Structure formats: structure tokens, C-alpha cells
Short mmCIF file of C-alpha atoms (C1' of nucleotides) in Angstrom, two decimals:
data_model
loop_
_atom_site.label_atom_id
_atom_site.label_comp_id
_atom_site.label_asym_id
_atom_site.label_seq_id
_atom_site.Cartn_x
_atom_site.Cartn_y
_atom_site.Cartn_z
CA UNK A 1 -15.40 -5.72 -30.93
CA UNK A 2 -15.88 -7.27 -34.42
CA UNK A 3 -12.76 -7.49 -36.09
CA UNK A 4 -14.18 -6.78 -39.74
CA UNK A 5 -15.12 -3.32 -38.53
CA UNK A 6 -12.33 -2.63 -36.19
CA UNK A 7 -9.18 -0.47 -36.67
CA UNK A 8 -6.94 -3.28 -35.75
CA UNK A 9 -4.59 -3.75 -38.48
CA UNK A 10 -1.70 -6.32 -38.34
CA UNK A 11 1.41 -6.53 -40.12
CA UNK A 12 3.16 -9.25 -41.80
CA UNK A 13 6.55 -7.47 -42.11
CA UNK A 14 8.04 -5.36 -39.67
CA UNK A 15 9.54 -1.66 -40.20
CA UNK A 16 13.15 -1.91 -40.14
CA UNK A 17 13.69 0.55 -37.24
CA UNK A 18 12.41 -1.87 -34.90
CA UNK A 19 15.26 -3.73 -33.01
CA UNK A 20 13.74 -5.29 -30.08
CA UNK A 21 10.74 -7.84 -29.76
CA UNK A 22 8.24 -5.58 -28.03
CA UNK A 23 8.61 -2.83 -30.44
CA UNK A 24 8.27 -5.31 -33.26
CA UNK A 25 5.34 -7.00 -32.02
CA UNK A 26 3.87 -3.29 -31.00
CA UNK A 27 4.07 -2.43 -34.65
CA UNK A 28 2.83 -5.47 -36.25
CA UNK A 29 -0.36 -5.71 -34.00
CA UNK A 30 -0.86 -2.14 -34.82
CA UNK A 31 -0.72 -1.03 -30.92
CA UNK A 32 1.71 2.33 -31.99
CA UNK A 33 2.60 4.00 -34.85
CA UNK A 34 5.81 6.17 -34.47
CA UNK A 35 5.04 9.61 -35.51
CA UNK A 36 8.45 11.43 -34.70
CA UNK A 37 11.65 10.22 -32.97
CA UNK A 38 10.63 8.77 -29.46
CA UNK A 39 6.97 9.98 -30.03
CA UNK A 40 4.23 7.66 -30.68
CA UNK A 41 0.43 7.50 -31.36
CA UNK A 42 -1.52 4.88 -29.62
CA UNK A 43 -3.99 2.90 -31.54
CA UNK A 44 -7.15 0.95 -30.39
CA UNK A 45 -5.23 -2.07 -29.40
CA UNK A 46 -2.66 -0.36 -27.82
CA UNK A 47 -4.41 2.07 -25.98
CA UNK A 48 -6.66 -0.53 -24.71
CA UNK A 49 -3.68 -2.11 -22.85
CA UNK A 50 -2.48 1.37 -21.56
CA UNK A 51 -5.62 1.95 -19.96
CA UNK A 52 -6.06 -1.52 -18.59
CA UNK A 53 -2.60 -0.91 -16.76
CA UNK A 54 -3.64 2.42 -15.71
CA UNK A 55 -6.82 1.20 -14.12
CA UNK A 56 -4.72 -1.30 -12.11
CA UNK A 57 -2.30 1.17 -11.08
CA UNK A 58 -5.22 3.60 -10.30
CA UNK A 59 -7.06 0.94 -7.93
CA UNK A 60 -4.08 0.25 -6.19
CA UNK A 61 -3.31 3.86 -5.36
CA UNK A 62 -6.85 4.35 -4.30
CA UNK A 63 -6.24 1.42 -2.13
CA UNK A 64 -3.64 3.26 0.05
CA UNK A 65 -5.90 6.61 -0.12
CA UNK A 66 -3.80 8.16 -2.69
CA UNK A 67 -6.19 10.44 -4.23
CA UNK A 68 -6.12 11.39 -8.07
CA UNK A 69 -5.24 14.54 -9.45
CA UNK A 70 -4.73 15.70 -13.11
CA UNK A 71 -1.94 18.26 -13.72
CA UNK A 72 -1.11 19.92 -16.96
CA UNK A 73 1.71 18.73 -19.25
CA UNK A 74 2.61 22.55 -19.88
CA UNK A 75 4.12 24.37 -16.91
CA UNK A 76 5.39 27.83 -16.23
CA UNK A 77 9.07 27.98 -16.13
CA UNK A 78 8.67 30.19 -13.02
CA UNK A 79 7.81 27.20 -10.81
CA UNK A 80 10.90 25.58 -11.82
CA UNK A 81 12.90 28.71 -11.34
CA UNK A 82 11.75 28.66 -7.68
CA UNK A 83 12.90 25.12 -6.93
CA UNK A 84 16.30 26.10 -8.71
CA UNK A 85 15.60 23.07 -11.29
CA UNK A 86 14.98 25.20 -14.35
CA UNK A 87 18.63 25.71 -14.93
CA UNK A 88 19.83 22.19 -13.15
CA UNK A 89 17.65 20.06 -15.24
CA UNK A 90 19.22 20.87 -18.24
CA UNK A 91 18.60 20.02 -22.27
CA UNK A 92 16.38 17.11 -21.33
CA UNK A 93 13.81 19.57 -20.35
CA UNK A 94 11.67 20.65 -23.43
CA UNK A 95 11.45 24.59 -23.11
CA UNK A 96 8.30 26.44 -25.04
CA UNK A 97 7.95 29.83 -25.53
CA UNK A 98 4.52 31.30 -25.83
CA UNK A 99 3.10 34.23 -28.00
CA UNK A 100 3.74 36.81 -25.14
CA UNK A 101 7.27 35.59 -24.72
CA UNK A 102 6.70 33.62 -21.61
CA UNK A 103 8.85 30.47 -20.72
CA UNK A 104 6.83 27.19 -20.30
CA UNK A 105 7.94 23.82 -20.55
CA UNK A 106 6.36 20.25 -21.14
CA UNK A 107 6.89 18.58 -17.75
CA UNK A 108 9.31 16.17 -17.28
CA UNK A 109 8.02 15.35 -13.74
CA UNK A 110 5.76 17.56 -11.18
CA UNK A 111 7.49 17.98 -7.97
CA UNK A 112 7.31 21.58 -8.33
CA UNK A 113 3.88 21.91 -9.31
CA UNK A 114 2.26 19.57 -6.70
CA UNK A 115 4.18 21.30 -3.97
CA UNK A 116 2.65 24.66 -5.41
CA UNK A 117 -0.69 23.18 -5.43
CA UNK A 118 -0.15 21.82 -1.94
CA UNK A 119 1.04 25.01 -0.75
CA UNK A 120 -2.07 26.81 -1.86
CA UNK A 121 -4.34 24.63 0.21
CA UNK A 122 -2.65 23.16 3.08
CA UNK A 123 -1.62 25.39 5.85
CA UNK A 124 -1.85 23.03 9.05
CA UNK A 125 -0.05 19.69 9.92
CA UNK A 126 -3.68 18.66 10.46
CA UNK A 127 -3.68 18.38 6.38
CA UNK A 128 -0.95 15.84 6.71
CA UNK A 129 -0.22 13.54 5.42
CA UNK A 130 -1.36 14.24 1.92
CA UNK A 131 -0.65 11.76 -0.78
CA UNK A 132 -1.82 12.81 -4.32
CA UNK A 133 -1.11 10.95 -7.70
CA UNK A 134 -1.92 11.68 -11.43
CA UNK A 135 -1.27 9.52 -14.57
CA UNK A 136 -0.09 11.79 -17.26
CA UNK A 137 1.95 12.43 -20.30
CA UNK A 138 5.58 13.43 -19.50
CA UNK A 139 8.35 14.48 -22.16
CA UNK A 140 12.01 14.26 -21.40
CA UNK A 141 14.04 14.92 -24.51
CA UNK A 142 16.32 12.02 -24.33
CA UNK A 143 19.36 11.99 -26.44
CA UNK A 144 18.56 8.93 -28.18
CA UNK A 145 15.23 7.55 -28.00
CA UNK A 146 15.03 4.03 -28.59
CA UNK A 147 13.46 0.62 -28.22
CA UNK A 148 9.96 2.02 -29.26
CA UNK A 149 7.87 3.21 -26.38
CA UNK A 150 10.22 1.28 -23.78
CA UNK A 151 12.56 4.55 -24.26
CA UNK A 152 10.41 7.01 -25.54
CA UNK A 153 10.61 11.00 -25.10
CA UNK A 154 6.91 11.54 -24.41
CA UNK A 155 5.66 8.98 -22.22
CA UNK A 156 2.84 7.81 -19.80
CA UNK A 157 3.56 7.86 -16.25
CA UNK A 158 1.94 7.40 -12.82
CA UNK A 159 3.62 10.11 -10.82
CA UNK A 160 2.58 10.30 -6.99
CA UNK A 161 3.72 12.71 -4.53
CA UNK A 162 3.42 12.65 -0.65
CA UNK A 163 3.66 15.33 2.07
CA UNK A 164 4.21 14.05 5.72
CA UNK A 165 4.84 15.82 8.69
CA UNK A 166 8.07 14.36 9.64
CA UNK A 167 10.44 11.69 8.48
CA UNK A 168 8.86 8.80 10.80
CA UNK A 169 5.46 9.54 9.16
CA UNK A 170 7.27 9.73 5.66
CA UNK A 171 8.78 6.49 6.15
CA UNK A 172 5.06 4.83 6.76
CA UNK A 173 3.86 6.62 3.76
CA UNK A 174 6.81 5.07 1.97
CA UNK A 175 5.89 1.49 3.03
CA UNK A 176 2.46 1.90 1.93
CA UNK A 177 3.60 2.56 -1.32
CA UNK A 178 5.82 -0.41 -1.43
CA UNK A 179 3.06 -2.46 -0.74
CA UNK A 180 0.72 -0.86 -3.56
CA UNK A 181 3.60 -1.05 -6.08
CA UNK A 182 4.00 -4.89 -5.11
CA UNK A 183 0.32 -5.38 -5.59
CA UNK A 184 0.01 -3.38 -8.77
CA UNK A 185 2.72 -5.44 -10.85
CA UNK A 186 1.37 -8.64 -9.26
CA UNK A 187 -2.09 -7.58 -10.58
CA UNK A 188 -0.70 -6.80 -13.91
CA UNK A 189 0.90 -10.19 -13.99
CA UNK A 190 4.70 -9.15 -14.00
CA UNK A 191 7.28 -10.32 -11.64
CA UNK A 192 8.81 -6.92 -10.58
CA UNK A 193 11.58 -7.12 -8.13
CA UNK A 194 12.26 -4.06 -5.70
CA UNK A 195 15.94 -3.11 -5.71
CA UNK A 196 17.69 -0.57 -3.71
CA UNK A 197 18.48 2.26 -5.78
CA UNK A 198 20.58 5.24 -5.71
CA UNK A 199 19.12 7.96 -3.39
CA UNK A 200 21.69 10.81 -4.49
CA UNK A 201 22.50 13.42 -2.03
CA UNK A 202 19.56 12.66 0.76
CA UNK A 203 21.25 9.19 1.61
CA UNK A 204 19.37 6.45 3.60
CA UNK A 205 17.76 3.53 1.91
CA UNK A 206 14.34 4.79 1.15
CA UNK A 207 14.80 4.51 -2.87
CA UNK A 208 13.80 1.36 -4.73
CA UNK A 209 13.52 0.36 -8.14
CA UNK A 210 11.11 -1.99 -9.45
CA UNK A 211 12.73 -4.41 -12.18
CA UNK A 212 11.00 -6.82 -14.37
CA UNK A 213 13.09 -9.75 -15.50
CA UNK A 214 13.66 -9.70 -19.24
CA UNK A 215 16.50 -10.87 -21.35
CA UNK A 216 16.79 -7.88 -23.18
CA UNK A 217 16.66 -5.31 -20.14
CA UNK A 218 18.68 -2.46 -20.04
CA UNK A 219 19.92 -3.16 -16.43
CA UNK A 220 22.02 -6.30 -15.20
CA UNK A 221 20.62 -7.49 -12.28
CA UNK A 222 21.76 -9.75 -9.30
CA UNK A 223 18.97 -11.10 -7.01
CA UNK A 224 18.22 -13.86 -4.50
CA UNK A 225 15.49 -16.15 -5.86
CA UNK A 226 13.90 -16.61 -2.26
CA UNK A 227 12.37 -13.37 -3.41
CA UNK A 228 10.38 -14.99 -6.11
CA UNK A 229 9.25 -17.72 -3.94
CA UNK A 230 7.73 -15.47 -1.30
CA UNK A 231 3.99 -15.82 -1.09
CA UNK A 232 3.30 -12.33 0.12
CA UNK A 233 -0.21 -12.08 -1.00
CA UNK A 234 -1.01 -14.52 1.92
CA UNK A 235 0.71 -12.09 4.34
CA UNK A 236 -1.92 -9.96 6.06
CA UNK A 237 -1.06 -6.42 6.08
CA UNK A 238 -2.72 -3.50 7.69
CA UNK A 239 -2.46 -0.27 6.01
CA UNK A 240 -3.49 1.39 9.08
CA UNK A 241 -0.78 -0.07 11.19
CA UNK A 242 2.51 0.99 10.79
CA UNK A 243 4.43 -2.01 12.44
CA UNK A 244 2.34 -4.37 10.19
CA UNK A 245 3.62 -2.16 7.22
CA UNK A 246 7.04 -2.08 8.67
CA UNK A 247 7.25 -5.99 8.87
CA UNK A 248 6.00 -6.34 5.39
CA UNK A 249 8.46 -4.00 3.82
CA UNK A 250 11.09 -5.63 5.93
CA UNK A 251 10.55 -8.77 4.75
CA UNK A 252 10.08 -7.70 0.83
CA UNK A 253 13.51 -5.99 1.24
CA UNK A 254 15.45 -8.35 3.09
CA UNK A 255 16.66 -10.43 0.17
CA UNK A 256 19.50 -9.38 -1.76
CA UNK A 257 18.63 -7.76 -5.04
CA UNK A 258 20.64 -4.92 -6.97
CA UNK A 259 21.22 -3.67 -10.34
CA UNK A 260 24.66 -3.93 -11.56
CA UNK A 261 25.26 -0.29 -10.79
CA UNK A 262 24.55 -0.87 -6.83
CA UNK A 263 25.84 -4.34 -7.04
CA UNK A 264 27.90 -5.35 -3.94
CA UNK A 265 30.03 -8.35 -4.32
CA UNK A 266 30.69 -8.88 -0.71
CA UNK A 267 26.90 -9.08 -0.04
CA UNK A 268 26.30 -11.08 -3.18
CA UNK A 269 29.05 -13.86 -1.66
CA UNK A 270 26.38 -14.18 1.37
CA UNK A 271 23.56 -15.67 -0.79
CA UNK A 272 23.65 -19.21 -1.23
CA UNK A 273 24.89 -20.47 -4.61
CA UNK A 274 21.61 -22.41 -5.63
CA UNK A 275 19.77 -18.83 -4.94
CA UNK A 276 22.02 -16.60 -6.96
CA UNK A 277 20.08 -15.26 -9.90
CA UNK A 278 21.75 -13.10 -12.50
CA UNK A 279 20.04 -11.56 -15.47
CA UNK A 280 18.81 -8.43 -17.19
CA UNK A 281 15.65 -6.60 -16.20
CA UNK A 282 13.66 -3.48 -17.13
CA UNK A 283 13.05 -0.70 -14.67
CA UNK A 284 9.05 -0.19 -14.61
CA UNK A 285 8.95 2.11 -11.45
CA UNK A 286 10.56 3.85 -8.49
CA UNK A 287 9.80 5.11 -5.29
CA UNK A 288 11.82 7.71 -3.67
CA UNK A 289 11.75 9.72 -0.44
CA UNK A 290 13.45 12.99 -0.53
CA UNK A 291 12.78 14.84 2.62
CA UNK A 292 12.18 18.62 2.44
CA UNK A 293 14.40 19.27 -0.60
CA UNK A 294 11.36 20.95 -2.66
CA UNK A 295 9.44 22.18 0.56
CA UNK A 296 12.40 23.92 1.76
CA UNK A 297 13.79 25.28 -1.73
CA UNK A 298 10.12 26.64 -2.64
CA UNK A 299 9.36 27.69 1.04
CA UNK A 300 6.42 25.57 1.37
CA UNK A 301 5.52 25.05 4.96
CA UNK A 302 2.64 24.29 7.44
CA UNK A 303 2.21 25.31 11.12
CA UNK A 304 2.83 22.53 13.54
CA UNK A 305 1.21 21.93 16.81
CA UNK A 306 3.69 24.20 18.56
CA UNK A 307 2.85 27.14 16.16
CA UNK A 308 6.13 26.51 14.48
CA UNK A 309 6.98 26.36 11.04
CA UNK A 310 7.33 22.77 9.61
CA UNK A 311 8.56 21.78 6.04
CA UNK A 312 6.55 18.88 5.04
CA UNK A 313 8.83 15.51 4.02
CA UNK A 314 8.16 14.55 0.79
CA UNK A 315 8.18 11.63 -1.50
CA UNK A 316 7.40 10.76 -5.11
CA UNK A 317 6.57 7.43 -6.73
CA UNK A 318 6.78 6.98 -10.38
CA UNK A 319 5.26 3.77 -12.52
CA UNK A 320 6.05 3.99 -16.39
CA UNK A 321 2.75 2.84 -17.42
CA UNK A 322 3.60 3.36 -21.19
CA UNK A 323 6.93 1.88 -20.62
CA UNK A 324 5.05 -1.33 -18.71
CA UNK A 325 3.29 -2.03 -22.16
CA UNK A 326 6.47 -2.71 -23.85
CA UNK A 327 8.11 -4.63 -20.68
CA UNK A 328 5.08 -6.89 -20.45
CA UNK A 329 5.51 -7.93 -23.88
CA UNK A 330 9.41 -8.41 -23.55
CA UNK A 331 9.03 -10.52 -20.64
CA UNK A 332 5.84 -12.48 -21.94
CA UNK A 333 6.12 -13.61 -25.72
CA UNK A 334 7.06 -16.31 -28.14
CA UNK A 335 8.17 -16.53 -31.43
CA UNK A 336 4.62 -16.16 -32.70
CA UNK A 337 3.68 -13.21 -30.96
CA UNK A 338 2.82 -11.40 -27.74
CA UNK A 339 1.25 -13.48 -24.70
CA UNK A 340 -0.72 -11.02 -22.83
CA UNK A 341 -1.43 -11.48 -18.99
CA UNK A 342 -5.19 -11.71 -18.72
CA UNK A 343 -5.52 -8.72 -16.78
CA UNK A 344 -4.02 -6.31 -19.27
CA UNK A 345 -4.99 -8.18 -22.33
CA UNK A 346 -6.45 -5.98 -24.94
CA UNK A 347 -9.37 -8.58 -25.31
CA UNK A 348 -10.21 -11.38 -22.89
CA UNK A 349 -10.46 -13.69 -25.78
CA UNK A 350 -10.77 -13.92 -29.60
CA UNK A 351 -13.51 -15.69 -31.38
CA UNK A 352 -12.29 -17.24 -34.61
CA UNK A 353 -15.10 -18.12 -36.92
CA UNK A 354 -13.88 -21.16 -39.41
CA UNK A 355 -17.23 -21.06 -41.14
CA UNK A 356 -17.99 -17.79 -42.39
CA UNK A 357 -20.30 -19.18 -44.89
CA UNK A 358 -21.68 -21.82 -42.38
CA UNK A 359 -25.00 -20.58 -40.71
CA UNK A 360 -24.64 -22.84 -37.61
CA UNK A 361 -21.06 -21.25 -36.99
CA UNK A 362 -22.00 -17.74 -37.52
CA UNK A 363 -24.98 -18.36 -35.03
CA UNK A 364 -22.78 -19.87 -32.44
CA UNK A 365 -20.25 -16.82 -32.83
CA UNK A 366 -22.74 -14.39 -32.58
CA UNK A 367 -24.47 -15.67 -29.79
CA UNK A 368 -21.20 -15.91 -27.87
CA UNK A 369 -19.81 -12.63 -28.80
CA UNK A 370 -23.17 -10.97 -27.44
CA UNK A 371 -22.76 -12.45 -24.34
CA UNK A 372 -19.64 -9.66 -23.80
CA UNK A 373 -19.01 -7.47 -26.80
CA UNK A 374 -16.36 -5.17 -24.98
CA UNK A 375 -14.23 -8.19 -24.04
CA UNK A 376 -14.67 -10.57 -26.90
CA UNK A 377 -13.05 -9.74 -30.20
CA UNK A 378 -14.71 -11.36 -32.96
CA UNK A 379 -12.75 -12.45 -35.75
CA UNK A 380 -15.48 -12.14 -38.54
CA UNK A 381 -13.38 -11.73 -41.65
CA UNK A 382 -13.44 -13.41 -44.66
CA UNK A 383 -9.98 -14.76 -44.19
CA UNK A 384 -8.34 -18.16 -44.16
CA UNK A 385 -7.94 -20.16 -41.08
CA UNK A 386 -4.19 -19.97 -41.32
CA UNK A 387 -4.46 -15.94 -41.15
CA UNK A 388 -6.78 -15.79 -38.42
CA UNK A 389 -4.73 -18.25 -36.32
CA UNK A 390 -1.47 -16.46 -37.05
CA UNK A 391 -3.26 -13.05 -36.08
CA UNK A 392 -4.71 -14.52 -32.91
CA UNK A 393 -1.25 -15.57 -31.75
CA UNK A 394 0.48 -12.41 -33.05
CA UNK A 395 -2.10 -10.50 -31.02
CA UNK A 396 -1.78 -12.75 -27.80
CA UNK A 397 -5.14 -12.86 -26.69
CA UNK A 398 -5.41 -15.05 -23.48
CA UNK A 399 -7.90 -17.35 -24.98
CA UNK A 400 -8.74 -18.37 -28.52
CA UNK A 401 -12.46 -19.71 -29.07
CA UNK A 402 -12.21 -21.81 -32.24
CA UNK A 403 -15.70 -22.28 -33.72
CA UNK A 404 -15.56 -24.62 -36.69
CA UNK A 405 -18.25 -26.50 -38.65
CA UNK A 406 -17.00 -29.75 -37.41
CA UNK A 407 -17.27 -29.06 -33.79
CA UNK A 408 -20.60 -27.00 -34.24
CA UNK A 409 -22.23 -29.71 -35.64
CA UNK A 410 -21.68 -31.57 -32.27
CA UNK A 411 -22.66 -28.24 -30.33
CA UNK A 412 -18.77 -28.11 -29.33
CA UNK A 413 -16.18 -25.38 -29.95
CA UNK A 414 -12.63 -25.78 -29.53
CA UNK A 415 -10.55 -23.24 -26.90
CA UNK A 416 -7.13 -22.65 -26.84
CA UNK A 417 -5.06 -20.95 -24.16
CA UNK A 418 -2.42 -18.99 -25.65
CA UNK A 419 -0.04 -18.97 -22.45
CA UNK A 420 0.34 -22.67 -22.26
CA UNK A 421 -1.09 -23.91 -25.54
CA UNK A 422 -3.27 -26.26 -24.05
CA UNK A 423 -6.48 -26.88 -25.97
CA UNK A 424 -9.66 -28.24 -25.28
CA UNK A 425 -13.19 -29.04 -26.70
CA UNK A 426 -15.84 -27.54 -24.68
CA UNK A 427 -19.68 -27.64 -25.27
CA UNK A 428 -20.79 -24.13 -26.24
CA UNK A 429 -22.84 -23.20 -23.45
CA UNK A 430 -19.99 -24.01 -21.03
CA UNK A 431 -17.16 -21.84 -22.78
CA UNK A 432 -17.68 -18.71 -20.34
CA UNK A 433 -17.44 -20.95 -17.22
CA UNK A 434 -14.55 -22.99 -18.64
CA UNK A 435 -12.37 -19.81 -19.26
CA UNK A 436 -13.30 -18.60 -15.55
CA UNK A 437 -11.93 -21.90 -14.22
CA UNK A 438 -8.98 -22.65 -16.00
CA UNK A 439 -7.11 -19.46 -15.57
CA UNK A 440 -3.55 -21.23 -15.54
"C1'" C B 1 26.82 15.03 -28.21
"C1'" G B 2 30.97 11.82 -30.73
"C1'" G B 3 31.19 7.62 -34.54
"C1'" G B 4 28.36 4.75 -38.22
"C1'" C B 5 24.35 4.11 -41.77
"C1'" A B 6 19.57 5.16 -43.97
"C1'" G B 7 15.52 8.00 -46.80
"C1'" U B 8 12.15 5.11 -53.67
"C1'" A B 9 3.92 2.79 -53.15
"C1'" G B 10 1.11 1.40 -46.28
"C1'" C B 11 5.44 -2.22 -45.00
"C1'" G B 12 9.99 -4.81 -46.66
"C1'" C B 13 13.52 -3.95 -50.69
"C1'" A B 14 15.97 -3.34 -55.87
"C1'" G B 15 17.39 0.44 -59.16
"C1'" C B 16 22.20 4.65 -58.22
"C1'" C B 17 28.54 2.67 -59.32
"C1'" U B 18 28.18 3.14 -65.48
"C1'" G B 19 22.27 9.51 -66.26
"C1'" G B 20 17.55 8.12 -70.75
"C1'" U B 21 9.93 4.47 -70.24
"C1'" A B 22 10.24 3.84 -61.48
"C1'" G B 23 10.19 -1.77 -60.67
"C1'" C B 24 9.81 -6.63 -57.22
"C1'" G B 25 7.37 -9.21 -52.68
"C1'" C B 26 3.91 -8.36 -48.96
"C1'" A B 27 -0.42 -5.42 -48.16
"C1'" U B 28 -4.59 -3.40 -50.88
"C1'" C B 29 -8.94 -3.70 -54.91
"C1'" A B 30 -12.09 -6.68 -58.26
"C1'" G B 31 -13.21 -11.58 -60.12
"C1'" U B 32 -12.91 -17.37 -60.06
"C1'" C B 33 -11.47 -21.36 -57.32
"C1'" U B 34 -10.38 -22.87 -52.02
"C1'" G B 35 -11.83 -23.09 -46.83
"C1'" G B 36 -8.75 -25.98 -39.51
"C1'" G B 37 -2.40 -22.97 -39.16
"C1'" G B 38 -0.50 -16.26 -43.33
"C1'" G B 39 -3.83 -20.85 -50.25
"C1'" A B 40 -3.81 -20.47 -55.81
"C1'" C B 41 -4.71 -17.83 -60.64
"C1'" U B 42 -6.13 -13.66 -63.34
"C1'" G B 43 -6.73 -8.49 -63.64
"C1'" G B 44 -6.31 -3.45 -61.16
"C1'" G B 45 -5.21 0.75 -58.15
"C1'" G B 46 -1.41 3.26 -55.58
"C1'" G B 47 5.09 7.15 -56.43
"C1'" U B 48 6.40 15.27 -55.10
"C1'" C B 49 12.15 8.65 -55.66
"C1'" G B 50 13.10 13.07 -47.97
"C1'" U B 51 13.80 18.29 -49.29
"C1'" G B 52 16.42 22.88 -51.61
"C1'" G B 53 19.96 24.03 -55.22
"C1'" G B 54 23.54 22.82 -59.00
"C1'" U B 55 25.73 19.88 -63.42
"C1'" U B 56 23.24 18.36 -67.76
"C1'" C B 57 19.54 18.14 -73.75
"C1'" G B 58 18.06 14.78 -69.86
"C1'" A B 59 18.98 13.38 -62.55
"C1'" A B 60 16.08 8.39 -58.43
"C1'" U B 61 21.03 7.88 -60.28
"C1'" C B 62 26.40 12.99 -60.31
"C1'" C B 63 27.96 17.29 -56.99
"C1'" C B 64 26.85 20.79 -52.58
"C1'" G B 65 23.36 22.23 -48.66
"C1'" C B 66 19.42 21.10 -45.36
"C1'" C B 67 15.69 17.84 -42.92
"C1'" U B 68 14.15 13.25 -40.94
"C1'" G B 69 15.15 8.44 -39.25
"C1'" C B 70 18.01 4.13 -37.14
"C1'" C B 71 22.37 1.77 -35.05
"C1'" C B 72 26.85 1.85 -31.47
"C1'" G B 73 28.77 5.11 -27.34
"C1'" A B 74 28.20 8.38 -23.22
"C1'" C B 75 23.04 9.68 -20.42
"C1'" C B 76 17.92 8.09 -18.62
"C1'" A B 77 10.90 6.27 -15.92
#
RNA sequence: CGGGCAGUAGCGCAGCCUGGUAGCGCAUCAGUCUGGGGGACUGGGGGUCGUGGGUUCGAAUCCCGCCUGCCCGACCA
């Protein structure tokens, strides 16, 4: 994309309402614009990141055979009255009345709706397990929205739902989801640690929150640093084999990790002092087994092999996609701006033309740009070098390809890695190759 | 929902106390110079002063209501 003809405005000064670093950078880089309390418009730079995260989430869901659906944001209140949650959910649910005086609501989550859909199509245990997900906007009327998209009222979320024939089968699904989540966060480029979460009235140990380390996080966290040292990507996991999944699950959850709410001093003391890590974190996902809560309350059943009625065991699995955008920035930035992980950066690299009046510079920039116009941002503005560098650092592109008259005369451009600050002079025709072979 | 604060140009702010021509910086536009880390100079454009009412010859300024937003707390992907 050519910067001169793009809608990619940056700000030198920050709107006063932005308190935390991710919010400030998101506003300064023109990723989002607040439209109302806790409600944001996503502008091109922000949307690109949002979509990249969603794509990774999608691929990892498909990898465990979850299938994508898209449910409406508006739901009928009747559905929620069936489960009993219409009254239970409280003022956090945005309720709407249409012209016929019918009660609707803007979905804060979709257990009822997915259960209803499931009910209409699956009538036999042979239809199980079923694993569906969507990536859709949700609305929760938070008492006090804050921190930009970190805690907005409207947010973009991946929500998955599973239906299994019994508890044992549901556990296998849960294990698969643990795997998918760890892979998802790994690919996105953040370190998310699964921590035992409150399971509510169901009990058991089948709910985990995934927490990203960030000093500005809302939850205090305690964890065994041995988790971070796990090279689990090299551990073979066969998703068709429940024992393989179970041993993977056991390994990934065997280290102490808890938020301050669930912190247990006795267990914590068993962790060797040198491995004790305390800090703050941001919750970016949660997985949850809740048994037959909705299938029973909504009377949704299938016929078992013995012709008897079975209430499928359900689980739900969320990833806060829009929150992740902010969480990534919280955990990856410096005083000059964002440092995007490669996988989710809005652009792979920015081509900084320092010789806008130099034909040779322009030619080099153009030919480079044309090799991948979708992923290169070409800063072809008639700005001074300082402004271009400042914007490049602010926007956090993983690579900066600096094209100036001095280097071009020798057929060389300078390349800078945002993450490390590493700089190198590279022959023009080797740039693409250089980036591919120097990811760290 | 309790406590605090704020709405003046796209953004950051001053002016309000003590009523009388609506200002500054950044951004933006035109031009000249400049050209490897947000450069300089000159000249422009841009305002229902959140909103409704009241007081007054006269209201951004004083008074009352309302709306919106932000911060702290209790609650949450």
C-alpha cells in the first residue's frame, strides 16, 4: 500500500482519555477511533491486525476440526428465557425492543443460540461430537468501559462450542482446545499461560484462562517459570489419539500458574524460589467445560445407542480477538511505538524512501514495492526523514527498508529490524531473502 | 452504581475567578528554503465555546437543568 494514498493517519499528540500504552498507541497510529464509551471504529491499520489475528485463530480452530459458523449479533429474548438466563444475566446484557414490541438483545455470548441450532439438526449420538465456532461482535454493557479496546463494551470474539456424548468425550474435546489455544497464541507471537480458572457451580478442573504477561495487566499472576521453558512445539501430539492429547494436557498444566483470585500459598511454596515468577497479566481467552447446563435447561437431547435420551455435554471456548490487539501492544512496545510480532503486523515492512526527488531511489522503491504491494507499506510521502522514521517506529512494522541516495548509488539499501534495532546494509536484490532468513 | 473531574478548531490546551473583538501549540493548506531521526520562514483556512433554559444592554465567562466523556472504587473476554 502506498502511504501517500492511504487512510493511515498518525498523531503526534494523544487524546487525553487514553491512559494505558496500548490505547495511546492505537489512537496515535490511527488503528481505532472511539465512537462512544467502549465502542470503537476500526480503521485500516487496526482492521488489518484484527483480521490477521482472526485468521490465525481460524486456522488453528480448523486444525482441530472445529467448523466456522456466523450467528447474528441480535438474538431473540425467547431463547434466553428458555435457558433462564434472560433474567439472570442482568444489566450487562443490552436489551432491545423492535417495532413489534418484541424483545431482542445484542448477544453477549451464544450458548443458547448454538444449542438451539444444534437442536434443530442433531438428533442422534452419531452426530456427536460437534464442534462449532464463530468470530463475531459481542456486546456487554460494562459498568465502566476503559483502556480502549481492552475493555470495551462492543468487542470481537471467537466463541466456540462443543457437544459431546459424555464427560470423557468432552474432556478429549477440552484437551484439543487447549492445544489449539496454545498453538494460536504461539503463532500470534505472544506468551499466553494457561491458568486454572474458576469453574463456578460445575466444579472440577476444566476451566482455564489464558493470560498474557504485561505489566499493565489487570490480574496479578503467579507462575512457575518452567512453563515458559517448555519447548512444547516439538512435542508430538496426535489429535486423533486421546492419550496423546491427555499427556500433552497434563504436561502443559502441571506447572503452578494462577491469578491472584485463585492463588494458593501452600502450592506456591512448593515451587523452587528461582522459578517463582510474579507479575501482571491480561486475560485473552478462556476455555470451559460446563456439562449439561444448557442442554438440560433448554431440553436439548439426542438419542443414544440404547435409544435413551442423552443430554450432550457442552463446553465453550472464547478468545478475545479485539482485546488481543491491545494485549499484544501492551506486551510488545517501547517508548517509540509498537513492536508488532511478524504474524500480526499490519504490514510486513515499510519501505522508507529518503530520496523522493532522486529518480534512482524512486526506481528502487517502486520495484521493491511491486514485489508485494499487499504486505509492503511504501512511505512515498514528501516528508522529511525524521518524520518517516518516527512514524515507522510508531507503527511498529517488523522491518524498515530504508532507501536513500547514498546507498542506492552502490545498489545497497539499509534494513532495520524493529524488534531488535538490528541494522544491516543489504544489496537491493537480496532484501526479500534477507528478511526471510533473519526473523529474530 | 458510589466518589472525583472535564466538555472551547482534527489533537493537546489557555481564556471563565473579575461578563464586552474567541486565542496558543501541533496538525492542515499555499509558497520559499531544506533534505538520513517529527526542520525553518512567510501567508492562509478551519469554531453552533456539549446542550436547553435563565440573569443581563451584552454570556465561552454568572445561575439552573440535561447530555456526553474520563479517572478511582465495586464488577468483567
